[in-house]
Structures are given as structure tokens and as C-alpha cells.
Amino acid sequence: MCRYGIPKNIVSDNGKQFTSESVIQFYEKYGIQNTFVSVEHPQANGQAESANKVILMGIKRRLDKEKKEWVNALPQVLWSYHTTTHSTMGETPFKMVYGADAMIPVEIHSSSWRSSIESPLENAKAMKTSLDLVDEVREAAHLRKFTVKRRAARKYDSKVIPREFKEGDLVLKRPMGRDKGG
């Protein structure tokens, strides 16, 4: 919270670490809205599940037979995930958090087309400017994400065949919780 501020929303499962009295009081004190997702239906938290899927695929690509070494591959996979432009947002997660593009360590101490060596005062001013613009970057990404989702919904809806059900029609009903489609 010291680094990134107080979150507006937290999505979690119904675990005790998220539902205890002290945590509920903490949420209320800071005005944090908590949305609970069923443990049996993690797809409801689509963003986290999508990120986990990409991270897991990245780890699997880096590992051959040494599956126990996944922890060593995780930092590189996370760096890749955080510095890759996401198509729905049009930005990298790194830029969404810090308001600037990430730099690899080699770029930090040398001038390049992406960086220049500045005095500490000039650097502090540039960082403040970037942080002032981070809300605009986030808003633009949010609008782009909304537009992409709306476009995808229109495309999906155009292919849906409308069906009308009448009393007495036969339908297939699956019991809840039996399979992933349930």
C-alpha cells in the first residue's frame, strides 16, 4: 500500500485470510470493496486466471524435465509478462503501474534512443511528470480495453442464433458442479 496506494477493489476466494473480522474491518476502514469468487468456479476471476495461464505457459516453455526448477524460471517469465504489450490495453502492465516503459539493466547506465543520462534533479522531475501522467495512461488503456471487449461482444452476438423456447419444449439440463461446463 505504501508503494502503490490503497486498492479500490480486491477479488478473492472465500478463504479465512480474506473473510476474517480483522480483514473486513480493514476493508471498511480504507473503503476497499471485496468481491468474492467461488473456489469451485475460478473462471469468474477471468483476469487473474488469464494471467496465470500465460505465466504457466511461460514457465512450461522454459522447463524441460526439471519441473522442480520452476521457481528459478518465474522471475524471467514475470518480467516478460510485465513488459509485453497486452492487446486489450495497448500497454504493458509495467507502464500501467509506473507510468513509464521498463528498461533493461544494460540501458540504465548508457545513453540510447530510449534513455539519456540526467542529473538526479532532472531525473526526479521526469519521474514526477511520468507519475502525473500515469492516470491518463490508465484511463486510455481502460477505454481501449472497453472498446476491444465491446467489439468482441458484437462479433460474438452477430453469430448467435436466437432461439425461442415454448412451454413443453425439451431442453438439456446439466446438474451444477458435475463438470466444467455445469
JSON list of N, CA and C in Angstrom, two decimals, residues 61-110:
[
{"chain": "A", "resi": 61, "resn": "ARG", "atom": "N", "xyz": [7.39, -23.53, -21.00]},
{"chain": "A", "resi": 61, "resn": "ARG", "atom": "CA", "xyz": [8.30, -23.39, -22.14]},
{"chain": "A", "resi": 61, "resn": "ARG", "atom": "C", "xyz": [9.76, -23.38, -21.71]},
{"chain": "A", "resi": 62, "resn": "ARG", "atom": "N", "xyz": [10.03, -22.81, -20.55]},
{"chain": "A", "resi": 62, "resn": "ARG", "atom": "CA", "xyz": [11.41, -22.70, -20.07]},
{"chain": "A", "resi": 62, "resn": "ARG", "atom": "C", "xyz": [11.93, -23.99, -19.45]},
{"chain": "A", "resi": 63, "resn": "LEU", "atom": "N", "xyz": [11.04, -24.86, -19.04]},
{"chain": "A", "resi": 63, "resn": "LEU", "atom": "CA", "xyz": [11.45, -26.08, -18.36]},
{"chain": "A", "resi": 63, "resn": "LEU", "atom": "C", "xyz": [11.31, -27.28, -19.28]},
{"chain": "A", "resi": 64, "resn": "ASP", "atom": "N", "xyz": [12.26, -28.20, -19.17]},
{"chain": "A", "resi": 64, "resn": "ASP", "atom": "CA", "xyz": [12.15, -29.45, -19.91]},
{"chain": "A", "resi": 64, "resn": "ASP", "atom": "C", "xyz": [11.72, -30.53, -18.93]},
{"chain": "A", "resi": 65, "resn": "LYS", "atom": "N", "xyz": [12.70, -31.19, -18.34]},
{"chain": "A", "resi": 65, "resn": "LYS", "atom": "CA", "xyz": [12.40, -32.28, -17.42]},
{"chain": "A", "resi": 65, "resn": "LYS", "atom": "C", "xyz": [12.49, -31.84, -15.96]},
{"chain": "A", "resi": 66, "resn": "GLU", "atom": "N", "xyz": [13.14, -30.75, -15.72]},
{"chain": "A", "resi": 66, "resn": "GLU", "atom": "CA", "xyz": [13.36, -30.28, -14.35]},
{"chain": "A", "resi": 66, "resn": "GLU", "atom": "C", "xyz": [12.18, -29.43, -13.87]},
{"chain": "A", "resi": 67, "resn": "LYS", "atom": "N", "xyz": [11.05, -30.04, -13.64]},
{"chain": "A", "resi": 67, "resn": "LYS", "atom": "CA", "xyz": [9.83, -29.33, -13.24]},
{"chain": "A", "resi": 67, "resn": "LYS", "atom": "C", "xyz": [9.98, -28.65, -11.87]},
{"chain": "A", "resi": 68, "resn": "LYS", "atom": "N", "xyz": [10.87, -29.19, -11.04]},
{"chain": "A", "resi": 68, "resn": "LYS", "atom": "CA", "xyz": [11.05, -28.62, -9.71]},
{"chain": "A", "resi": 68, "resn": "LYS", "atom": "C", "xyz": [11.77, -27.27, -9.76]},
{"chain": "A", "resi": 69, "resn": "GLU", "atom": "N", "xyz": [12.36, -26.94, -10.89]},
{"chain": "A", "resi": 69, "resn": "GLU", "atom": "CA", "xyz": [13.12, -25.70, -11.03]},
{"chain": "A", "resi": 69, "resn": "GLU", "atom": "C", "xyz": [12.25, -24.52, -11.48]},
{"chain": "A", "resi": 70, "resn": "TRP", "atom": "N", "xyz": [10.93, -24.67, -11.43]},
{"chain": "A", "resi": 70, "resn": "TRP", "atom": "CA", "xyz": [10.04, -23.62, -11.91]},
{"chain": "A", "resi": 70, "resn": "TRP", "atom": "C", "xyz": [10.27, -22.30, -11.19]},
{"chain": "A", "resi": 71, "resn": "VAL", "atom": "N", "xyz": [10.64, -22.36, -9.92]},
{"chain": "A", "resi": 71, "resn": "VAL", "atom": "CA", "xyz": [10.84, -21.15, -9.14]},
{"chain": "A", "resi": 71, "resn": "VAL", "atom": "C", "xyz": [11.98, -20.30, -9.71]},
{"chain": "A", "resi": 72, "resn": "ASN", "atom": "N", "xyz": [12.98, -20.94, -10.34]},
{"chain": "A", "resi": 72, "resn": "ASN", "atom": "CA", "xyz": [14.08, -20.20, -10.95]},
{"chain": "A", "resi": 72, "resn": "ASN", "atom": "C", "xyz": [13.66, -19.54, -12.25]},
{"chain": "A", "resi": 73, "resn": "ALA", "atom": "N", "xyz": [12.68, -20.11, -12.93]},
{"chain": "A", "resi": 73, "resn": "ALA", "atom": "CA", "xyz": [12.20, -19.54, -14.20]},
{"chain": "A", "resi": 73, "resn": "ALA", "atom": "C", "xyz": [11.19, -18.42, -13.98]},
{"chain": "A", "resi": 74, "resn": "LEU", "atom": "N", "xyz": [10.56, -18.38, -12.82]},
{"chain": "A", "resi": 74, "resn": "LEU", "atom": "CA", "xyz": [9.48, -17.43, -12.57]},
{"chain": "A", "resi": 74, "resn": "LEU", "atom": "C", "xyz": [9.88, -15.96, -12.75]},
{"chain": "A", "resi": 75, "resn": "PRO", "atom": "N", "xyz": [11.02, -15.48, -12.23]},
{"chain": "A", "resi": 75, "resn": "PRO", "atom": "CA", "xyz": [11.34, -14.06, -12.42]},
{"chain": "A", "resi": 75, "resn": "PRO", "atom": "C", "xyz": [11.42, -13.63, -13.89]},
{"chain": "A", "resi": 76, "resn": "GLN", "atom": "N", "xyz": [12.03, -14.46, -14.74]},
{"chain": "A", "resi": 76, "resn": "GLN", "atom": "CA", "xyz": [12.13, -14.12, -16.16]},
{"chain": "A", "resi": 76, "resn": "GLN", "atom": "C", "xyz": [10.75, -14.13, -16.82]},
{"chain": "A", "resi": 77, "resn": "VAL", "atom": "N", "xyz": [9.93, -15.09, -16.45]},
{"chain": "A", "resi": 77, "resn": "VAL", "atom": "CA", "xyz": [8.58, -15.17, -17.03]},
{"chain": "A", "resi": 77, "resn": "VAL", "atom": "C", "xyz": [7.76, -13.96, -16.59]},
{"chain": "A", "resi": 78, "resn": "LEU", "atom": "N", "xyz": [7.84, -13.59, -15.33]},
{"chain": "A", "resi": 78, "resn": "LEU", "atom": "CA", "xyz": [7.10, -12.42, -14.84]},
{"chain": "A", "resi": 78, "resn": "LEU", "atom": "C", "xyz": [7.60, -11.14, -15.51]},
{"chain": "A", "resi": 79, "resn": "TRP", "atom": "N", "xyz": [8.92, -11.01, -15.67]},
{"chain": "A", "resi": 79, "resn": "TRP", "atom": "CA", "xyz": [9.47, -9.84, -16.36]},
{"chain": "A", "resi": 79, "resn": "TRP", "atom": "C", "xyz": [8.90, -9.76, -17.77]},
{"chain": "A", "resi": 80, "resn": "SER", "atom": "N", "xyz": [8.89, -10.88, -18.46]},
{"chain": "A", "resi": 80, "resn": "SER", "atom": "CA", "xyz": [8.34, -10.93, -19.81]},
{"chain": "A", "resi": 80, "resn": "SER", "atom": "C", "xyz": [6.87, -10.53, -19.82]},
{"chain": "A", "resi": 81, "resn": "TYR", "atom": "N", "xyz": [6.10, -11.06, -18.88]},
{"chain": "A", "resi": 81, "resn": "TYR", "atom": "CA", "xyz": [4.67, -10.75, -18.81]},
{"chain": "A", "resi": 81, "resn": "TYR", "atom": "C", "xyz": [4.45, -9.26, -18.52]},
{"chain": "A", "resi": 82, "resn": "HIS", "atom": "N", "xyz": [5.21, -8.72, -17.60]},
{"chain": "A", "resi": 82, "resn": "HIS", "atom": "CA", "xyz": [5.03, -7.32, -17.20]},
{"chain": "A", "resi": 82, "resn": "HIS", "atom": "C", "xyz": [5.50, -6.32, -18.24]},
{"chain": "A", "resi": 83, "resn": "THR", "atom": "N", "xyz": [6.39, -6.74, -19.14]},
{"chain": "A", "resi": 83, "resn": "THR", "atom": "CA", "xyz": [6.95, -5.80, -20.12]},
{"chain": "A", "resi": 83, "resn": "THR", "atom": "C", "xyz": [6.46, -6.06, -21.54]},
{"chain": "A", "resi": 84, "resn": "THR", "atom": "N", "xyz": [5.47, -6.93, -21.70]},
{"chain": "A", "resi": 84, "resn": "THR", "atom": "CA", "xyz": [4.90, -7.21, -23.01]},
{"chain": "A", "resi": 84, "resn": "THR", "atom": "C", "xyz": [3.58, -6.46, -23.13]},
{"chain": "A", "resi": 85, "resn": "THR", "atom": "N", "xyz": [3.38, -5.79, -24.27]},
{"chain": "A", "resi": 85, "resn": "THR", "atom": "CA", "xyz": [2.14, -5.06, -24.50]},
{"chain": "A", "resi": 85, "resn": "THR", "atom": "C", "xyz": [0.98, -6.04, -24.58]},
{"chain": "A", "resi": 86, "resn": "HIS", "atom": "N", "xyz": [-0.07, -5.76, -23.82]},
{"chain": "A", "resi": 86, "resn": "HIS", "atom": "CA", "xyz": [-1.27, -6.59, -23.84]},
{"chain": "A", "resi": 86, "resn": "HIS", "atom": "C", "xyz": [-2.24, -6.00, -24.86]},
{"chain": "A", "resi": 87, "resn": "SER", "atom": "N", "xyz": [-2.72, -6.84, -25.74]},
{"chain": "A", "resi": 87, "resn": "SER", "atom": "CA", "xyz": [-3.51, -6.36, -26.87]},
{"chain": "A", "resi": 87, "resn": "SER", "atom": "C", "xyz": [-4.77, -5.62, -26.45]},
{"chain": "A", "resi": 88, "resn": "THR", "atom": "N", "xyz": [-5.42, -6.04, -25.39]},
{"chain": "A", "resi": 88, "resn": "THR", "atom": "CA", "xyz": [-6.66, -5.36, -25.00]},
{"chain": "A", "resi": 88, "resn": "THR", "atom": "C", "xyz": [-6.41, -3.97, -24.43]},
{"chain": "A", "resi": 89, "resn": "MET", "atom": "N", "xyz": [-5.28, -3.79, -23.73]},
{"chain": "A", "resi": 89, "resn": "MET", "atom": "CA", "xyz": [-4.99, -2.49, -23.12]},
{"chain": "A", "resi": 89, "resn": "MET", "atom": "C", "xyz": [-4.14, -1.61, -24.02]},
{"chain": "A", "resi": 90, "resn": "GLY", "atom": "N", "xyz": [-3.35, -2.23, -24.89]},
{"chain": "A", "resi": 90, "resn": "GLY", "atom": "CA", "xyz": [-2.44, -1.45, -25.72]},
{"chain": "A", "resi": 90, "resn": "GLY", "atom": "C", "xyz": [-1.23, -0.95, -24.96]},
{"chain": "A", "resi": 91, "resn": "GLU", "atom": "N", "xyz": [-1.04, -1.43, -23.76]},
{"chain": "A", "resi": 91, "resn": "GLU", "atom": "CA", "xyz": [0.08, -1.02, -22.90]},
{"chain": "A", "resi": 91, "resn": "GLU", "atom": "C", "xyz": [0.64, -2.24, -22.17]},
{"chain": "A", "resi": 92, "resn": "THR", "atom": "N", "xyz": [1.81, -2.05, -21.57]},
{"chain": "A", "resi": 92, "resn": "THR", "atom": "CA", "xyz": [2.38, -3.11, -20.74]},
{"chain": "A", "resi": 92, "resn": "THR", "atom": "C", "xyz": [1.87, -2.93, -19.31]},
{"chain": "A", "resi": 93, "resn": "PRO", "atom": "N", "xyz": [1.76, -4.02, -18.55]},
{"chain": "A", "resi": 93, "resn": "PRO", "atom": "CA", "xyz": [1.39, -3.86, -17.14]},
{"chain": "A", "resi": 93, "resn": "PRO", "atom": "C", "xyz": [2.38, -2.96, -16.39]},
{"chain": "A", "resi": 94, "resn": "PHE", "atom": "N", "xyz": [3.66, -3.03, -16.75]},
{"chain": "A", "resi": 94, "resn": "PHE", "atom": "CA", "xyz": [4.67, -2.18, -16.11]},
{"chain": "A", "resi": 94, "resn": "PHE", "atom": "C", "xyz": [4.32, -0.71, -16.27]},
{"chain": "A", "resi": 95, "resn": "LYS", "atom": "N", "xyz": [3.97, -0.31, -17.50]},
{"chain": "A", "resi": 95, "resn": "LYS", "atom": "CA", "xyz": [3.63, 1.09, -17.74]},
{"chain": "A", "resi": 95, "resn": "LYS", "atom": "C", "xyz": [2.33, 1.48, -17.03]},
{"chain": "A", "resi": 96, "resn": "MET", "atom": "N", "xyz": [1.41, 0.54, -16.91]},
{"chain": "A", "resi": 96, "resn": "MET", "atom": "CA", "xyz": [0.15, 0.83, -16.21]},
{"chain": "A", "resi": 96, "resn": "MET", "atom": "C", "xyz": [0.40, 1.12, -14.73]},
{"chain": "A", "resi": 97, "resn": "VAL", "atom": "N", "xyz": [1.43, 0.51, -14.15]},
{"chain": "A", "resi": 97, "resn": "VAL", "atom": "CA", "xyz": [1.74, 0.72, -12.74]},
{"chain": "A", "resi": 97, "resn": "VAL", "atom": "C", "xyz": [2.64, 1.93, -12.54]},
{"chain": "A", "resi": 98, "resn": "TYR", "atom": "N", "xyz": [3.71, 2.03, -13.33]},
{"chain": "A", "resi": 98, "resn": "TYR", "atom": "CA", "xyz": [4.73, 3.04, -13.08]},
{"chain": "A", "resi": 98, "resn": "TYR", "atom": "C", "xyz": [4.65, 4.26, -13.99]},
{"chain": "A", "resi": 99, "resn": "GLY", "atom": "N", "xyz": [3.86, 4.21, -15.05]},
{"chain": "A", "resi": 99, "resn": "GLY", "atom": "CA", "xyz": [3.72, 5.35, -15.93]},
{"chain": "A", "resi": 99, "resn": "GLY", "atom": "C", "xyz": [4.88, 5.53, -16.89]},
{"chain": "A", "resi": 100, "resn": "ALA", "atom": "N", "xyz": [5.76, 4.56, -17.00]},
{"chain": "A", "resi": 100, "resn": "ALA", "atom": "CA", "xyz": [6.91, 4.63, -17.90]},
{"chain": "A", "resi": 100, "resn": "ALA", "atom": "C", "xyz": [7.23, 3.24, -18.41]},
{"chain": "A", "resi": 101, "resn": "ASP", "atom": "N", "xyz": [7.92, 3.18, -19.54]},
{"chain": "A", "resi": 101, "resn": "ASP", "atom": "CA", "xyz": [8.33, 1.89, -20.07]},
{"chain": "A", "resi": 101, "resn": "ASP", "atom": "C", "xyz": [9.48, 1.34, -19.23]},
{"chain": "A", "resi": 102, "resn": "ALA", "atom": "N", "xyz": [9.52, 0.03, -19.12]},
{"chain": "A", "resi": 102, "resn": "ALA", "atom": "CA", "xyz": [10.60, -0.63, -18.38]},
{"chain": "A", "resi": 102, "resn": "ALA", "atom": "C", "xyz": [11.89, -0.56, -19.18]},
{"chain": "A", "resi": 103, "resn": "MET", "atom": "N", "xyz": [12.99, -0.52, -18.46]},
{"chain": "A", "resi": 103, "resn": "MET", "atom": "CA", "xyz": [14.30, -0.53, -19.09]},
{"chain": "A", "resi": 103, "resn": "MET", "atom": "C", "xyz": [15.08, -1.73, -18.59]},
{"chain": "A", "resi": 104, "resn": "ILE", "atom": "N", "xyz": [15.81, -2.37, -19.49]},
{"chain": "A", "resi": 104, "resn": "ILE", "atom": "CA", "xyz": [16.64, -3.47, -19.06]},
{"chain": "A", "resi": 104, "resn": "ILE", "atom": "C", "xyz": [17.89, -2.90, -18.40]},
{"chain": "A", "resi": 105, "resn": "PRO", "atom": "N", "xyz": [18.52, -3.65, -17.50]},
{"chain": "A", "resi": 105, "resn": "PRO", "atom": "CA", "xyz": [19.66, -3.12, -16.76]},
{"chain": "A", "resi": 105, "resn": "PRO", "atom": "C", "xyz": [20.76, -2.52, -17.63]},
{"chain": "A", "resi": 106, "resn": "VAL", "atom": "N", "xyz": [21.00, -3.07, -18.80]},
{"chain": "A", "resi": 106, "resn": "VAL", "atom": "CA", "xyz": [22.06, -2.56, -19.68]},
{"chain": "A", "resi": 106, "resn": "VAL", "atom": "C", "xyz": [21.77, -1.12, -20.10]},
{"chain": "A", "resi": 107, "resn": "GLU", "atom": "N", "xyz": [20.49, -0.77, -20.27]},
{"chain": "A", "resi": 107, "resn": "GLU", "atom": "CA", "xyz": [20.12, 0.57, -20.72]},
{"chain": "A", "resi": 107, "resn": "GLU", "atom": "C", "xyz": [20.27, 1.64, -19.65]},
{"chain": "A", "resi": 108, "resn": "ILE", "atom": "N", "xyz": [20.31, 1.25, -18.41]},
{"chain": "A", "resi": 108, "resn": "ILE", "atom": "CA", "xyz": [20.27, 2.22, -17.32]},
{"chain": "A", "resi": 108, "resn": "ILE", "atom": "C", "xyz": [21.51, 3.11, -17.28]},
{"chain": "A", "resi": 109, "resn": "HIS", "atom": "N", "xyz": [22.67, 2.55, -17.51]},
{"chain": "A", "resi": 109, "resn": "HIS", "atom": "CA", "xyz": [23.91, 3.33, -17.37]},
{"chain": "A", "resi": 109, "resn": "HIS", "atom": "C", "xyz": [24.50, 3.79, -18.69]},
{"chain": "A", "resi": 110, "resn": "SER", "atom": "N", "xyz": [23.74, 3.72, -19.77]},
{"chain": "A", "resi": 110, "resn": "SER", "atom": "CA", "xyz": [24.26, 4.20, -21.05]},
{"chain": "A", "resi": 110, "resn": "SER", "atom": "C", "xyz": [23.17, 4.96, -21.79]}
]
